[in-house]
Short mmCIF file of C-alpha atoms in Angstrom, two decimals:
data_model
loop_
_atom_site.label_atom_id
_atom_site.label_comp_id
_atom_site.label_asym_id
_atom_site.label_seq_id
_atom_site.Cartn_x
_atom_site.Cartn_y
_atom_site.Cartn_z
CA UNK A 13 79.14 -66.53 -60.80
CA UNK A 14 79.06 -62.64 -60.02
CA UNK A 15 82.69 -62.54 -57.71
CA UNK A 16 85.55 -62.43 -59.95
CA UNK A 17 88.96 -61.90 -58.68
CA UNK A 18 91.84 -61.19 -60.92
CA UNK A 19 95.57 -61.70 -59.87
CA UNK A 20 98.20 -59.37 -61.38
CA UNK A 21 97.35 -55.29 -62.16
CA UNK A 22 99.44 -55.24 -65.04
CA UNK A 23 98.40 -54.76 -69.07
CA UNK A 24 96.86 -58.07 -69.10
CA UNK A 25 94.80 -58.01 -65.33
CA UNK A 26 93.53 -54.51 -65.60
CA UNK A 27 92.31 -55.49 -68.98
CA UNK A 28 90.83 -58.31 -67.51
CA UNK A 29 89.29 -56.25 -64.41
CA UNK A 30 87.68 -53.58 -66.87
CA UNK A 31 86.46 -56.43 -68.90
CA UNK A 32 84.50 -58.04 -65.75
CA UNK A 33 83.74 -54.85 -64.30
CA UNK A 34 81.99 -53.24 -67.41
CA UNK A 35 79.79 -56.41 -67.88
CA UNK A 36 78.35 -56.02 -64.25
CA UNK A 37 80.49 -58.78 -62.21
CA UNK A 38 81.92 -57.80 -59.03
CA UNK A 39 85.59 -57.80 -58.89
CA UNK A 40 88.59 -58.20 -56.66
CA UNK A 41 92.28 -56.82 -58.23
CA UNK A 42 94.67 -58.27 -56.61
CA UNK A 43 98.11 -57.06 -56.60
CA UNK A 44 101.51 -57.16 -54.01
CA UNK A 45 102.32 -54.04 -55.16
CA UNK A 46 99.75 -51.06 -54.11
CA UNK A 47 101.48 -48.94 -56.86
CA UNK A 48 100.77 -51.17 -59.59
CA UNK A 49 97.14 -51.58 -58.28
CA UNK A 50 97.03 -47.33 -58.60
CA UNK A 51 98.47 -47.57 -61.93
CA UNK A 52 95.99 -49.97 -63.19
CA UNK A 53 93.29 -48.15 -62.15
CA UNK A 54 94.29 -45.32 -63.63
CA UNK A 55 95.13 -47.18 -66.80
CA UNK A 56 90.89 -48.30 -66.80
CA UNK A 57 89.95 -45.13 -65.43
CA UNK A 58 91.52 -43.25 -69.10
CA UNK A 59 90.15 -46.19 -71.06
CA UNK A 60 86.53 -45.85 -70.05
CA UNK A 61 87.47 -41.84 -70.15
CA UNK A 62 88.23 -43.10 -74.22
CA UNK A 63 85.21 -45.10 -74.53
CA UNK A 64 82.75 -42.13 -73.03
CA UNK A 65 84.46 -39.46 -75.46
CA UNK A 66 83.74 -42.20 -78.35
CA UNK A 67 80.20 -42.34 -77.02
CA UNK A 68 80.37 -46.24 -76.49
CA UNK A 69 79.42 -45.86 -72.34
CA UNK A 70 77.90 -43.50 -70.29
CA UNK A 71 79.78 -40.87 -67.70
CA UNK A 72 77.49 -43.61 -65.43
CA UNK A 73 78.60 -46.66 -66.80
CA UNK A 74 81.94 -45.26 -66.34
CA UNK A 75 81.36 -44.57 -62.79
CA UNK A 76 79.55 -47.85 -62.06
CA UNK A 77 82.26 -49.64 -63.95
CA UNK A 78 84.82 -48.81 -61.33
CA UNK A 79 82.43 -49.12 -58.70
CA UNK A 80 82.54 -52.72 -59.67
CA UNK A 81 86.46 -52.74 -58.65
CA UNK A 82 87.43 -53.72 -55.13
CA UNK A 83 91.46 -53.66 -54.55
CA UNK A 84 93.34 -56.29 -52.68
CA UNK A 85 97.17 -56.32 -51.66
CA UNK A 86 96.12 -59.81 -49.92
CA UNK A 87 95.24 -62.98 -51.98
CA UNK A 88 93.63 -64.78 -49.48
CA UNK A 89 91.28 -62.14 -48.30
CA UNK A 90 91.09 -60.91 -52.12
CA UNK A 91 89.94 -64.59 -53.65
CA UNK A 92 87.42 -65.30 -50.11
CA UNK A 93 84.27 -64.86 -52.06
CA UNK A 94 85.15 -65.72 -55.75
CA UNK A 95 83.36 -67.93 -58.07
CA UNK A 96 86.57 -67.45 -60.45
CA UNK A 97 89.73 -66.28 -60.39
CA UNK A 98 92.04 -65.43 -63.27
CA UNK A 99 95.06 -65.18 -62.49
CA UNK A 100 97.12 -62.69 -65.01
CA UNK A 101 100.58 -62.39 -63.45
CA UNK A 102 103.96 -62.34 -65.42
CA UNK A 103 104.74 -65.00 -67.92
CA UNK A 104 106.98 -67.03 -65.42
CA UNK A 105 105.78 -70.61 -65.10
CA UNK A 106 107.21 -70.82 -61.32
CA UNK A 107 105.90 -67.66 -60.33
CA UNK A 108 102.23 -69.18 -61.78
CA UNK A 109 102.70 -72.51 -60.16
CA UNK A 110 103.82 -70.60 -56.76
CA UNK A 111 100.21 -68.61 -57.42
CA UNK A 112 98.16 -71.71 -58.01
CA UNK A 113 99.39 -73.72 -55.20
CA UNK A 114 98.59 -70.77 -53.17
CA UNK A 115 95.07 -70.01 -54.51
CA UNK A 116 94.14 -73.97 -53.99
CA UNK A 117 94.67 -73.46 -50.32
CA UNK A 118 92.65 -70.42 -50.00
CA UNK A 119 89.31 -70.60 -52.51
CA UNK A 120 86.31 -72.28 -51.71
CA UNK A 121 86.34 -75.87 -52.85
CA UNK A 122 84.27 -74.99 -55.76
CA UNK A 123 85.92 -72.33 -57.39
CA UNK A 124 87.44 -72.31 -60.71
CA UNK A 125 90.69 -71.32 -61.00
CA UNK A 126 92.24 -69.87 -64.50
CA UNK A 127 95.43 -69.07 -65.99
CA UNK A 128 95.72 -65.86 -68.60
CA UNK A 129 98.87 -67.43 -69.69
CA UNK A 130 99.92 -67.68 -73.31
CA UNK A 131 102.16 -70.08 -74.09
CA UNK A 132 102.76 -72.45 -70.11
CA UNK A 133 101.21 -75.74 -69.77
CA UNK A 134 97.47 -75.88 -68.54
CA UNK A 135 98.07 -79.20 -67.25
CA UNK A 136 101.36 -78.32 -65.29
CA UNK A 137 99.76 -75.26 -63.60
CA UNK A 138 97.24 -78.00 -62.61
CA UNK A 139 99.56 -80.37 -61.17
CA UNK A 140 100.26 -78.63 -58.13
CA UNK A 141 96.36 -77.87 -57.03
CA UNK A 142 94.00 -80.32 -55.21
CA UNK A 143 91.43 -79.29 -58.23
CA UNK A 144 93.08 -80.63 -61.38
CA UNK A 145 89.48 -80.54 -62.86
CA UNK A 146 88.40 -77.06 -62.51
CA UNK A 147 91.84 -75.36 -63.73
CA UNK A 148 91.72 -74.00 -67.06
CA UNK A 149 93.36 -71.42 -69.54
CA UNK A 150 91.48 -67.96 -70.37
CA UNK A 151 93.76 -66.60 -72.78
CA UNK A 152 92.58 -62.79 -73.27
CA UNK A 153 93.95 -60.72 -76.01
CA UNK A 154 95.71 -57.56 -75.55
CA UNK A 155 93.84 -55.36 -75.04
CA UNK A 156 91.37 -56.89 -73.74
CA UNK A 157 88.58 -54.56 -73.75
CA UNK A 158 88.50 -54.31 -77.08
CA UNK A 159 89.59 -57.61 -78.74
CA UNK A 160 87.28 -60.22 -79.47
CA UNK A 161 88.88 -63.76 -78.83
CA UNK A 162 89.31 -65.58 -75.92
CA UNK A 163 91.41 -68.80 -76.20
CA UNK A 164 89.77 -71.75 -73.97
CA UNK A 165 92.59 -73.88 -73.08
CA UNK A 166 91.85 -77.55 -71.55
CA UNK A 167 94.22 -79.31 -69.47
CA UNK A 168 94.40 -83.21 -69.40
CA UNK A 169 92.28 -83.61 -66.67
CA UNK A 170 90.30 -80.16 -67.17
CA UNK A 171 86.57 -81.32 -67.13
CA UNK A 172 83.33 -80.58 -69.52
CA UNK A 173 81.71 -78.78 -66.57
CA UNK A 174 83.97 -76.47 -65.96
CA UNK A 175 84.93 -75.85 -69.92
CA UNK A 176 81.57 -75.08 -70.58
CA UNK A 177 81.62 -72.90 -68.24
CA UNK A 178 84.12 -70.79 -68.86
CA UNK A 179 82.54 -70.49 -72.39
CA UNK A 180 79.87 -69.40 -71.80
CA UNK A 181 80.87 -67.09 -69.29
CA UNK A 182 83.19 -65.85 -72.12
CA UNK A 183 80.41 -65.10 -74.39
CA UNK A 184 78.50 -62.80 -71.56
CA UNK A 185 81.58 -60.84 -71.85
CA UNK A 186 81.06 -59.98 -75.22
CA UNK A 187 84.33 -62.41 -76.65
CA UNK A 188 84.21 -65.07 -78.95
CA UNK A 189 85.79 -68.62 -76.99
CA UNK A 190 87.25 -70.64 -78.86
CA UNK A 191 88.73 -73.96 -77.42
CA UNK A 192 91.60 -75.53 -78.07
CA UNK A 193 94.66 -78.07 -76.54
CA UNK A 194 97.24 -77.86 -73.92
CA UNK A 195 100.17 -77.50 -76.30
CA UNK A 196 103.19 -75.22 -75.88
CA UNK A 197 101.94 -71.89 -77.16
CA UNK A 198 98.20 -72.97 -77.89
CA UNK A 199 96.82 -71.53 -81.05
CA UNK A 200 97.45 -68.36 -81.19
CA UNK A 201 101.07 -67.94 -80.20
CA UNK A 202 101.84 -71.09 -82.13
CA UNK A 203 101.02 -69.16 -85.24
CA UNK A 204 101.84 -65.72 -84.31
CA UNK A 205 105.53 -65.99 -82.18
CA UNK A 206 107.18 -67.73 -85.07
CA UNK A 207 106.29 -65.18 -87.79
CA UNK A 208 106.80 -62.40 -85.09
CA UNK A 209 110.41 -64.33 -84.83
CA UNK A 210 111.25 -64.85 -88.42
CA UNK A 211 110.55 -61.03 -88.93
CA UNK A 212 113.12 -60.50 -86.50
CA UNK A 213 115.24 -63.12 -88.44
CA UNK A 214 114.93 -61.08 -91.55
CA UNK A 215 115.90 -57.56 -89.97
CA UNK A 216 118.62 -59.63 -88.72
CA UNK A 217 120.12 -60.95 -92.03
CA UNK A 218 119.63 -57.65 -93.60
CA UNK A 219 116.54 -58.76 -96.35
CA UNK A 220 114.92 -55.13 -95.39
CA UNK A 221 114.42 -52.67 -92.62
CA UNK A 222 112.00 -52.63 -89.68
CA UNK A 223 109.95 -50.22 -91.56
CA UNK A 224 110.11 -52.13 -94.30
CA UNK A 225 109.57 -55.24 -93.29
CA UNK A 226 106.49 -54.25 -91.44
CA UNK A 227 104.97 -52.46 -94.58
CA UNK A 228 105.28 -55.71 -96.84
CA UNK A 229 103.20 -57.50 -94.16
CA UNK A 230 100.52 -54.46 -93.63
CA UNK A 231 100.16 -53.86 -97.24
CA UNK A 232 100.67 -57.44 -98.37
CA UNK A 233 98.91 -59.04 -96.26
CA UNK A 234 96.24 -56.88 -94.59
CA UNK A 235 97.88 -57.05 -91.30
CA UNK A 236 96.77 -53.88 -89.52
CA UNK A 237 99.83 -53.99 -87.47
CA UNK A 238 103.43 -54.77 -88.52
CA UNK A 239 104.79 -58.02 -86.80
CA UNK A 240 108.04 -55.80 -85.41
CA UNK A 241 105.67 -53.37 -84.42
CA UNK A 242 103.24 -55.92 -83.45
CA UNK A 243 106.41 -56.68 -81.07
CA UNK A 244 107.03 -53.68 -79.44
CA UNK A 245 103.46 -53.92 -78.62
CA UNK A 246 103.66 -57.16 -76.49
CA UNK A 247 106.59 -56.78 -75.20
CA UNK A 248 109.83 -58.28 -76.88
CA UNK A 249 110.60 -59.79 -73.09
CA UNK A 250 107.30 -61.60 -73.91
CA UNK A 251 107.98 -62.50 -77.16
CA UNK A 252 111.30 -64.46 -75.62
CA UNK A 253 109.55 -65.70 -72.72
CA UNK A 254 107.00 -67.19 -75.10
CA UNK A 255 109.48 -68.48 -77.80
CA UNK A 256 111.83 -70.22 -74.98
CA UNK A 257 108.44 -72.15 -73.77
CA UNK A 258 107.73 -73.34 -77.08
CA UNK A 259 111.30 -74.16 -77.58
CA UNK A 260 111.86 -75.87 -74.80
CA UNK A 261 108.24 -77.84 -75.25
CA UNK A 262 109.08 -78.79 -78.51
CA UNK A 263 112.60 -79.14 -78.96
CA UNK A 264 112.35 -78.02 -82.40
CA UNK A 265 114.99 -75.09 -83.84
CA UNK A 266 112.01 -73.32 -85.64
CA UNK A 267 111.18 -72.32 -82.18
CA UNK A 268 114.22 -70.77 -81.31
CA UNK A 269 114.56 -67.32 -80.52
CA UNK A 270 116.66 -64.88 -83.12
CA UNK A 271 119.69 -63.53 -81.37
CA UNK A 272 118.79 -60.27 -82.25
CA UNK A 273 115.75 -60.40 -79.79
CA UNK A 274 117.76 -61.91 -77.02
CA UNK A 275 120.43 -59.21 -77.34
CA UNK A 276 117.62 -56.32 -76.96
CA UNK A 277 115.79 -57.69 -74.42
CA UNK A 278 119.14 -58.04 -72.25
CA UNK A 279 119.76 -54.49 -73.37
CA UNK A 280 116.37 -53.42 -71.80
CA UNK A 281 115.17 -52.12 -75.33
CA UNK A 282 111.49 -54.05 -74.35
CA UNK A 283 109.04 -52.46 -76.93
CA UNK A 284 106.69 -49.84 -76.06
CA UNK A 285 106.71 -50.11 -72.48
CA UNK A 286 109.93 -49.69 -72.06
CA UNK A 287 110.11 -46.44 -74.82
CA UNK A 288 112.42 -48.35 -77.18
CA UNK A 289 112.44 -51.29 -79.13
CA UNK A 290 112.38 -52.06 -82.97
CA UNK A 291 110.94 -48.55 -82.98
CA UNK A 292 111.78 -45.26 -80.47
CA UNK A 293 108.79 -44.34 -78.43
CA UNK A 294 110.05 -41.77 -76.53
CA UNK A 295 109.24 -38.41 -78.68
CA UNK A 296 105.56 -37.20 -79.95
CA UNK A 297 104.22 -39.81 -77.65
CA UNK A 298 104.51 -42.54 -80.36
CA UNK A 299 103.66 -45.22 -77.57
CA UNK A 300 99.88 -43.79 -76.79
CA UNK A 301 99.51 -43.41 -80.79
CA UNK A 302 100.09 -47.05 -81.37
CA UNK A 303 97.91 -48.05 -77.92
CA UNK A 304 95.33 -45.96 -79.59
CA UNK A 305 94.84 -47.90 -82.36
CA UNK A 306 93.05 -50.58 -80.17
CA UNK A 307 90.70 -48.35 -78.16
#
C-alpha cells in the first residue's frame, strides 16, 4: 500500500497529504477547486519550511516530501492507482455519501476506502458503496502532522482485514490508532463537543468571560488550549455541524447546540479562519500565533 489518494485540500486533507507524503507513500490530492489545491500546497510547503527551521527534517526531506505530492482536479483519474483513499472533504454527510458512491465506481475492487469524518455514521457512508467491508473511519486530528491520535472507526459491516489494516498502517505514520464504534460523534467528539458547547453555554448565561472561562480550564485543568479558543480553532461552523449530528443521532437535549453558537456562525464570525470568533484574529496576526502552537 504505497498509492494514497486524499480527497479534499482543505485543513484536514493537506494535513493528511503531508502526513503520507513525509512517511514516503506516494500521493494523489485531489481537489475541484485548483485554487484550494495551490493553497494547500502552500499551506505544507510553510509547514515543512517550520519543521526544517526546528531542525526536525532536512531542506531534502522537505523537497522529497512534496515530491511525494501529485495534484488531481479529477477523482477518477486521481484515485486510478490507489491502495487507499481518504477522503477529507467538508463535514456534510450528503456531500460524503455523493463522494463515496462516486469513488466505489471508480477504485479498483480492492481498495479501501476511508472517511476523515468526525462525528457522520461509518456505516451510512457505507451504505451506498458495493464494498460495505472495506469502508472505514480515519479520524486525524488537527493538525495532523503533529498530533498523535488517529481514531479507527468500524462500521457494522467494516471487516477485521481491513481494520487491521488501517492500524497498522496508522502506526507507520507515526500516530497512535485507537479503535472504537460507529456512534454519533465517536470518542473524541463525544467528549470534547459537549464541553466545547457548555463553555459556550456559560459565556452565554454570563458565569464569566471568554477569557475567563478559558483560563479556569487551562489553569484548572491543564488544558493547553481554552475550549472557546479550542473553538475558534476548529471552526465554530464545525463545532455546529458536529453538535447537530450528535443531536440529531441521539435525540438527547445535552446535544443541542447553544444559541449563541448558532447566531455566530450565521453571522460568519467562524473562528480563526474566518478572523473572528470568540476571539478577534485580525490584528498582530493572532491566528498564525495560535496555529503555531501545534507546529
Amino acid at each position: 500500500m504505497k498509492n494514497i489518494a486524499v480527497i479534499g485540500a482543505g485543513t484536514m486533507g493537506n494535513g493528511i497529504a503531508h502526513t503520507f507524503a513525509q512517511c514516503g507513500f506516494k500521493v494523489q490530492l485531489i481537489d475541484i477547486n485548483e485554487a484550494s489545491l495551490k493553497r494547500g500546497v502552500e499551506t505544507i510547503s510553510k509547514n515543512l519550511d517550520r519543521m526544517v527551521a526546528k531542525e526536525k527534517i532536512s531542506e531534502a526531506d522537505k523537497a522529497t516530501t512534496l515530491e511525494n505530492i501529485t495534484l488531481f482536479t479529477d477523482i477518477a483519474e486521481g484515485v486510478e492507482y490507489a491502495s487507499l483513499v481518504v477522503e477529507a472533504a467538508t463535514e456534510n454527510v450528503n456531500l460524503k455519501l455523493k463522494i463515496f458512491k462516486e469513488l466505489d465506481e471508480v477504485c479498483s475492487d480492492d481498495a479501501i476506502l476511508a472517511s476523515n469524518t468526525s462525528s457522520i455514521s461509518i456505516t451510512q457512508i457505507a451504505s451506498v458503496t458495493s464494498r460495505p467491508d472495506k469502508v472505514i473511519g480515519m479520524h486525524f486530528m488537527n493538525p495532523v502532522p503533529i498530533m498523535k491520535l488517529v481514531e479507527i472507526i468500524r462500521g457494522y459491516s467494516t471487516s477485521d482485514e481491513t481494520t487491521q489494516t488501517i492500524m497498522e498502517l496508522s502506526k507507520t505514520l507515526g500516530k497512535v490508532p485507537t479503535e472504537v464504534n460507529d456512534y454519533p460523534g465517536f470518542v473524541a467528539n463525544r467528549i470534547l463537543m459537549p464541553m466545547i458547547n457548555e463553555s459556550i453555554e456559560t459565556l452565554y448565561n454570563g458565569v464569566a468571560g471568554v477569557t475567563e472561562i478559558d483560563t479556569v480550564m487551562k489553569l484548572g485543568m491543564a488544558h493547553p488550549m481554552g475550549p472557546l479558543q479550542l473553538a475558534d480553532f476548529i471552526g465554530l461552523d464545525v463545532c455546529l455541524s458536529i453538535l447537530n449530528v450528535m443531536y440529531d443521532g441521539f435525540k438527547n437535549p445535552k446535544y443541542a447546540p447553544c444559541p449563541l453558537l448558532v447566531n455566530m456562525v450565521r453571522a460568519g464570525k467562524l473562528g480563526v479562519k474566518s478572523g473572528e470568533g470568540f476571539y478577534d484574529y485580525s490584528e498582530n496576526r493572532k491566528a498564525e500565533k495560535i496555529s503555531s502552537q501545534f507546529a
